[in-house]
mmCIF file of C-alpha atoms in Angstrom:
data_model
loop_
_atom_site.group_PDB
_atom_site.id
_atom_site.type_symbol
_atom_site.label_atom_id
_atom_site.label_comp_id
_atom_site.label_asym_id
_atom_site.label_seq_id
_atom_site.Cartn_x
_atom_site.Cartn_y
_atom_site.Cartn_z
ATOM 1 C CA MET L 248 15.296 14.376 33.065
ATOM 2 C CA ILE L 249 14.387 12.504 30.101
ATOM 3 C CA THR L 250 15.907 9.302 31.351
ATOM 4 C CA ASN L 251 13.773 9.638 34.569
ATOM 5 C CA LEU L 252 10.657 10.439 32.484
ATOM 6 C CA LEU L 253 11.218 7.400 30.567
ATOM 7 C CA ARG L 254 11.899 5.111 33.674
ATOM 8 C CA ALA L 255 8.607 6.596 35.270
ATOM 9 C CA GLU L 256 6.459 5.761 32.374
ATOM 10 C CA ARG L 257 7.974 2.232 32.211
ATOM 11 C CA ILE L 258 7.104 1.667 35.891
ATOM 12 C CA LYS L 259 3.727 2.995 35.598
ATOM 13 C CA LEU L 260 2.929 0.762 32.353
ATOM 14 C CA PHE L 261 4.046 -2.387 33.992
ATOM 15 C CA SER L 262 2.919 -2.021 37.837
ATOM 16 C CA THR L 263 -0.225 -3.753 36.751
ATOM 17 C CA ARG L 264 -1.230 -6.747 35.563
ATOM 18 C CA ALA L 265 -3.523 -5.336 32.457
ATOM 19 C CA PRO L 266 -0.679 -4.554 30.325
ATOM 20 C CA TRP L 267 0.743 -8.049 30.826
ATOM 21 C CA TRP L 268 -2.605 -9.740 29.854
ATOM 22 C CA CYS L 269 -2.737 -7.612 26.842
ATOM 23 C CA LEU L 270 0.645 -8.238 25.804
ATOM 24 C CA ALA L 271 0.017 -12.163 26.114
ATOM 25 C CA LEU L 272 -3.107 -12.028 24.239
ATOM 26 C CA ALA L 273 -1.735 -9.657 21.729
ATOM 27 C CA PHE L 274 0.871 -12.426 20.816
ATOM 28 C CA ALA L 275 -1.010 -15.398 21.540
ATOM 29 C CA ALA L 276 -4.008 -14.564 19.331
ATOM 30 C CA PRO L 277 -2.451 -13.902 15.860
ATOM 31 C CA LEU L 278 -0.065 -17.129 16.473
ATOM 32 C CA GLY L 279 -3.060 -19.288 17.449
ATOM 33 C CA PHE L 280 -5.026 -18.153 14.374
ATOM 34 C CA THR L 281 -1.973 -18.590 12.023
ATOM 35 C CA ALA L 282 -1.617 -22.083 13.103
ATOM 36 C CA LEU L 283 -5.312 -22.783 12.402
ATOM 37 C CA PHE L 284 -5.323 -21.119 9.192
ATOM 38 C CA PHE L 285 -2.005 -22.942 7.966
ATOM 39 C CA ALA L 286 -3.377 -26.372 9.384
ATOM 40 C CA LEU L 287 -6.925 -26.033 7.856
ATOM 41 C CA ALA L 288 -6.295 -23.972 4.721
ATOM 42 C CA GLY L 289 -7.325 -25.741 1.518
ATOM 43 C CA PRO L 290 -5.441 -25.699 -1.954
ATOM 44 C CA GLU L 291 -7.380 -22.570 -2.807
ATOM 45 C CA ILE L 292 -5.498 -20.485 -0.466
ATOM 46 C CA PRO L 293 -1.936 -20.185 -1.262
ATOM 47 C CA PRO L 294 0.683 -20.682 1.655
ATOM 48 C CA THR L 295 2.590 -17.412 1.325
ATOM 49 C CA VAL L 296 4.692 -15.285 3.446
ATOM 50 C CA GLY L 297 2.084 -12.421 3.330
ATOM 51 C CA ASN L 298 -0.687 -14.814 4.370
ATOM 52 C CA THR L 299 1.442 -15.731 7.815
ATOM 53 C CA GLN L 300 0.597 -12.289 8.780
ATOM 54 C CA LEU L 301 -3.119 -12.382 8.053
ATOM 55 C CA ALA L 302 -4.049 -12.426 11.824
ATOM 56 C CA SER L 303 -1.537 -9.867 12.736
ATOM 57 C CA GLY L 304 -4.458 -7.200 12.960
ATOM 58 C CA ASN L 305 -5.877 -9.004 16.052
ATOM 59 C CA GLY L 306 -2.674 -8.501 17.978
ATOM 60 C CA ARG L 307 -2.490 -4.803 16.731
ATOM 61 C CA THR L 308 -6.082 -4.080 18.054
ATOM 62 C CA VAL L 309 -5.061 -5.483 21.494
ATOM 63 C CA LEU L 310 -1.792 -3.443 21.515
ATOM 64 C CA VAL L 311 -4.137 -0.218 20.987
ATOM 65 C CA VAL L 312 -6.242 -1.392 23.861
ATOM 66 C CA LEU L 313 -3.087 -1.618 25.791
ATOM 67 C CA ALA L 314 -1.989 1.919 24.936
ATOM 68 C CA ILE L 315 -5.498 3.282 25.698
ATOM 69 C CA LEU L 316 -5.528 1.736 28.907
ATOM 70 C CA ALA L 317 -1.898 3.113 29.754
ATOM 71 C CA THR L 318 -2.907 6.527 28.997
ATOM 72 C CA ALA L 319 -6.669 7.135 29.598
ATOM 73 C CA SER L 320 -6.630 5.283 32.931
ATOM 74 C CA GLU L 321 -4.320 8.122 34.405
ATOM 75 C CA PHE L 322 -7.007 10.601 33.660
ATOM 76 C CA ASN L 323 -9.672 8.203 35.059
ATOM 77 C CA TRP L 324 -7.691 7.760 38.414
ATOM 78 C CA GLY L 325 -6.463 11.217 38.474
ATOM 79 C CA THR L 326 -2.637 10.090 38.475
ATOM 80 C CA ILE L 327 -1.977 12.146 35.274
ATOM 81 C CA ARG L 328 -2.428 15.381 37.859
ATOM 82 C CA LEU L 329 0.700 14.004 39.688
ATOM 83 C CA THR L 330 2.675 13.527 36.508
ATOM 84 C CA PHE L 331 1.925 17.365 35.274
ATOM 85 C CA GLN L 332 2.805 18.807 38.551
ATOM 86 C CA ALA L 333 6.396 17.148 38.144
ATOM 87 C CA VAL L 334 6.410 18.364 34.705
ATOM 88 C CA PRO L 335 4.519 21.235 34.201
ATOM 89 C CA SER L 336 5.229 21.873 30.602
ATOM 90 C CA ARG L 337 3.306 18.344 30.178
ATOM 91 C CA VAL L 338 4.725 17.774 26.510
ATOM 92 C CA PRO L 339 7.829 15.940 27.639
ATOM 93 C CA ALA L 340 5.898 13.485 29.751
ATOM 94 C CA LEU L 341 3.468 12.470 27.097
ATOM 95 C CA LEU L 342 6.301 12.127 24.496
ATOM 96 C CA ALA L 343 8.059 9.924 27.217
ATOM 97 C CA LYS L 344 4.786 7.969 27.603
ATOM 98 C CA VAL L 345 4.492 7.455 23.632
ATOM 99 C CA VAL L 346 8.345 6.346 23.450
ATOM 100 C CA VAL L 347 7.703 3.646 26.183
ATOM 101 C CA VAL L 348 4.468 2.352 24.532
ATOM 102 C CA GLY L 349 5.688 2.723 21.230
ATOM 103 C CA ALA L 350 8.768 0.660 22.159
ATOM 104 C CA VAL L 351 6.760 -1.986 23.610
ATOM 105 C CA GLY L 352 4.745 -2.050 20.452
ATOM 106 C CA ALA L 353 7.619 -2.223 18.094
ATOM 107 C CA GLY L 354 9.039 -5.170 20.051
ATOM 108 C CA LEU L 355 5.446 -6.832 20.232
ATOM 109 C CA GLY L 356 5.250 -6.373 16.388
ATOM 110 C CA LEU L 357 8.614 -7.956 15.837
ATOM 111 C CA LEU L 358 7.507 -11.306 17.934
ATOM 112 C CA VAL L 359 4.271 -11.395 16.102
ATOM 113 C CA GLY L 360 5.642 -11.142 12.828
ATOM 114 C CA PHE L 361 8.299 -13.527 13.074
ATOM 115 C CA GLY L 362 6.449 -15.697 15.424
ATOM 116 C CA SER L 363 3.514 -15.955 12.903
ATOM 117 C CA TRP L 364 6.023 -16.782 9.925
ATOM 118 C CA GLY L 365 7.809 -19.255 12.043
ATOM 119 C CA LEU L 366 4.934 -21.116 13.416
ATOM 120 C CA ALA L 367 3.276 -21.184 9.954
ATOM 121 C CA THR L 368 6.654 -22.974 8.628
ATOM 122 C CA LEU L 369 6.222 -25.481 11.422
ATOM 123 C CA VAL L 370 2.491 -26.263 10.735
ATOM 124 C CA ASN L 371 3.039 -26.380 7.006
ATOM 125 C CA PRO L 372 6.771 -27.417 6.507
ATOM 126 C CA ASP L 373 5.929 -28.190 2.686
ATOM 127 C CA ALA L 374 5.200 -24.765 2.102
ATOM 128 C CA ASP L 375 7.803 -22.365 0.533
ATOM 129 C CA LEU L 376 7.982 -19.728 3.089
ATOM 130 C CA ALA L 377 11.661 -18.379 2.901
ATOM 131 C CA LEU L 378 12.277 -14.868 3.171
ATOM 132 C CA ARG L 379 13.895 -14.027 -0.121
ATOM 133 C CA SER L 380 12.495 -10.867 -1.571
ATOM 134 C CA GLY L 381 12.200 -7.305 -0.012
ATOM 135 C CA ALA L 382 8.468 -7.965 0.130
ATOM 136 C CA GLU L 383 8.596 -10.897 2.213
ATOM 137 C CA TRP L 384 10.860 -9.408 4.618
ATOM 138 C CA ARG L 385 8.746 -6.377 4.712
ATOM 139 C CA SER L 386 5.571 -8.594 5.486
ATOM 140 C CA VAL L 387 7.408 -9.869 8.663
ATOM 141 C CA LEU L 388 9.862 -7.468 9.673
ATOM 142 C CA GLY L 389 7.400 -4.301 8.976
ATOM 143 C CA GLN L 390 5.145 -5.680 11.481
ATOM 144 C CA SER L 391 7.466 -3.698 14.103
ATOM 145 C CA LEU L 392 6.708 -0.299 12.351
ATOM 146 C CA VAL L 393 3.053 -1.062 12.214
ATOM 147 C CA PHE L 394 2.791 -1.972 15.753
ATOM 148 C CA LEU L 395 4.694 0.905 16.796
ATOM 149 C CA LEU L 396 2.401 3.374 14.757
ATOM 150 C CA ALA L 397 -0.655 1.506 16.211
ATOM 151 C CA ALA L 398 0.497 2.302 19.740
ATOM 152 C CA VAL L 399 1.134 5.954 18.794
ATOM 153 C CA ALA L 400 -2.497 6.172 17.642
ATOM 154 C CA GLY L 401 -3.858 4.368 20.745
ATOM 155 C CA VAL L 402 -1.989 7.195 23.188
ATOM 156 C CA GLY L 403 -3.596 9.775 20.964
ATOM 157 C CA VAL L 404 -7.012 8.704 20.919
ATOM 158 C CA ALA L 405 -6.701 8.354 24.842
ATOM 159 C CA LEU L 406 -5.382 11.756 25.006
ATOM 160 C CA LEU L 407 -8.208 13.219 23.080
ATOM 161 C CA LEU L 408 -10.926 11.256 24.758
ATOM 162 C CA ARG L 409 -9.607 10.756 28.238
ATOM 163 C CA SER L 410 -12.017 8.112 28.948
ATOM 164 C CA VAL L 411 -11.137 4.556 29.111
ATOM 165 C CA ALA L 412 -14.512 3.312 28.244
ATOM 166 C CA PHE L 413 -15.180 5.924 25.476
ATOM 167 C CA ALA L 414 -11.679 5.554 23.824
ATOM 168 C CA LEU L 415 -11.885 1.567 23.783
ATOM 169 C CA THR L 416 -15.571 1.843 22.337
ATOM 170 C CA VAL L 417 -14.308 4.276 19.711
ATOM 171 C CA VAL L 418 -11.361 2.027 18.733
ATOM 172 C CA LEU L 419 -13.136 -1.329 18.838
ATOM 173 C CA VAL L 420 -16.086 -0.105 16.774
ATOM 174 C CA TRP L 421 -13.556 1.342 14.241
ATOM 175 C CA THR L 422 -11.392 -1.670 13.977
ATOM 176 C CA GLN L 423 -13.906 -4.454 14.368
ATOM 177 C CA VAL L 424 -17.042 -2.891 12.554
ATOM 178 C CA LEU L 425 -16.685 0.234 10.599
ATOM 179 C CA GLU L 426 -13.504 -0.717 8.589
ATOM 180 C CA GLY L 427 -15.570 -3.992 7.506
ATOM 181 C CA VAL L 428 -18.804 -2.043 6.986
ATOM 182 C CA VAL L 429 -17.699 0.691 5.161
ATOM 183 C CA ILE L 430 -17.054 -1.575 2.123
ATOM 184 C CA LEU L 431 -20.602 -2.346 1.829
ATOM 185 C CA ILE L 432 -21.562 1.304 0.966
ATOM 186 C CA PRO L 433 -23.235 0.956 -2.396
ATOM 187 C CA GLY L 434 -20.704 2.415 -5.285
ATOM 188 C CA ALA L 435 -18.197 4.253 -3.080
ATOM 189 C CA GLY L 436 -17.816 1.795 -0.358
ATOM 190 C CA LYS L 437 -14.849 -0.197 -2.081
ATOM 191 C CA HIS L 438 -12.982 3.128 -2.734
ATOM 192 C CA ILE L 439 -13.482 4.536 0.809
ATOM 193 C CA TYR L 440 -12.241 1.181 2.044
ATOM 194 C CA GLN L 441 -8.957 1.698 0.196
ATOM 195 C CA TRP L 442 -8.343 4.614 2.492
ATOM 196 C CA MET L 443 -9.267 3.016 6.035
ATOM 197 C CA PRO L 444 -5.903 3.428 8.259
ATOM 198 C CA PHE L 445 -5.640 -0.225 9.292
ATOM 199 C CA HIS L 446 -6.434 -1.439 5.722
ATOM 200 C CA ALA L 447 -3.472 0.550 4.739
ATOM 201 C CA ALA L 448 -1.429 -1.003 7.669
ATOM 202 C CA ASP L 449 -2.344 -4.533 5.898
ATOM 203 C CA GLN L 450 -1.274 -3.302 2.675
ATOM 204 C CA PHE L 451 2.122 -2.387 3.807
ATOM 205 C CA VAL L 452 2.883 -5.746 5.251
ATOM 206 C CA GLY L 453 1.005 -7.769 2.458
ATOM 207 C CA ALA L 454 -1.598 -9.327 4.923
ATOM 208 C CA GLY L 455 -4.365 -7.951 2.750
ATOM 209 C CA GLY L 456 -3.720 -10.245 -0.004
ATOM 210 C CA LEU L 457 -6.900 -12.191 0.024
ATOM 211 C CA GLY L 458 -9.189 -9.258 0.554
ATOM 212 C CA ALA L 459 -8.299 -7.913 -3.074
ATOM 213 C CA GLY L 460 -9.627 -10.987 -4.533
ATOM 214 C CA THR L 461 -12.540 -12.169 -2.405
ATOM 215 C CA LEU L 462 -13.962 -8.516 -2.058
ATOM 216 C CA GLN L 463 -12.915 -7.513 -5.665
ATOM 217 C CA LEU L 464 -11.350 -4.157 -4.793
ATOM 218 C CA PRO L 465 -10.252 -1.750 -7.190
ATOM 219 C CA PRO L 466 -6.423 -1.253 -7.730
ATOM 220 C CA ALA L 467 -4.908 -0.019 -4.751
ATOM 221 C CA PRO L 468 -4.092 3.924 -4.977
ATOM 222 C CA LEU L 469 -0.863 3.698 -3.238
ATOM 223 C CA GLY L 470 2.052 1.237 -2.971
ATOM 224 C CA PRO L 471 3.190 -0.418 0.106
ATOM 225 C CA TRP L 472 5.446 2.396 1.362
ATOM 226 C CA GLY L 473 2.815 4.871 0.302
ATOM 227 C CA TYR L 474 0.433 3.026 2.737
ATOM 228 C CA LEU L 475 2.781 3.198 5.326
ATOM 229 C CA GLY L 476 3.462 6.892 4.975
ATOM 230 C CA TYR L 477 -0.406 7.414 4.976
ATOM 231 C CA PHE L 478 -0.944 5.039 8.126
ATOM 232 C CA ALA L 479 1.941 6.790 9.898
ATOM 233 C CA ALA L 480 0.405 10.445 9.144
ATOM 234 C CA VAL L 481 -2.771 9.320 10.576
ATOM 235 C CA CYS L 482 -1.318 8.002 13.553
ATOM 236 C CA VAL L 483 1.009 10.883 14.334
ATOM 237 C CA ALA L 484 -1.803 13.246 13.800
ATOM 238 C CA LEU L 485 -3.910 11.597 16.186
ATOM 239 C CA PHE L 486 -0.810 11.764 18.826
ATOM 240 C CA VAL L 487 -0.098 15.502 18.037
ATOM 241 C CA ALA L 488 -3.967 16.306 18.218
ATOM 242 C CA GLY L 489 -4.088 14.422 21.721
ATOM 243 C CA VAL L 490 -0.658 16.463 22.873
ATOM 244 C CA ILE L 491 -2.278 19.890 21.903
ATOM 245 C CA THR L 492 -5.377 19.023 23.443
ATOM 246 C CA THR L 493 -3.973 17.855 26.774
ATOM 247 C CA ALA L 494 -1.536 20.867 27.045
ATOM 248 C CA ARG L 495 -4.534 23.212 26.704
ATOM 249 C CA ARG L 496 -7.066 21.499 29.043
ATOM 250 C CA ASP L 497 -7.047 20.977 32.775
ATOM 251 C CA ALA L 498 -5.820 17.725 33.821
#
């Protein structure tokens, strides 16, 4: 049964063009920005491994959009009712969906991480971007974990809101506006910003290195792995809340 559910979710995910366009954009946007960044950045911005991942958030946001489209569109079109008729307990079907979307996210994160790093080494061959330390490997390889968790969060938000338009609005406002604006709150803004979920993801992979200097952030309250745990807790909580809500409400 599990194998059939996973196969069904894979077929549903890739049966339209939207996921393919999202994946292409989620891969191309970070790499394009990375190429421009390393080609045009002046000497005041150090060419580090962490800085090769500065644009990964763009791909991560597009992946969340993909997860929302893959989930909320089933409620919009009513196809989720057919799924729940085949799987009355609902939870296994939702777990299969998050496994498939999460696996796609993990693979995409791996491509974005190594692709951005590899492209940076080609654009700026004189820079020392060798992967020697654990922190440098975490910056590149860790994108797989971050993207996987972002996909889980996207599915959770879609299950909670059940509307493509509403879910996309919430996610885009949060990632593109709120997390950047909260830092402007006098006094407490910089401390609140330290607990923004996607800022936490950037701290894990070391892609927020420029922010601490330019924005004069206070010392981080957590280390890289602590930030990963925090980001994972937020993403999993969203998904669990979405599963509980979906299991209790009419489709």
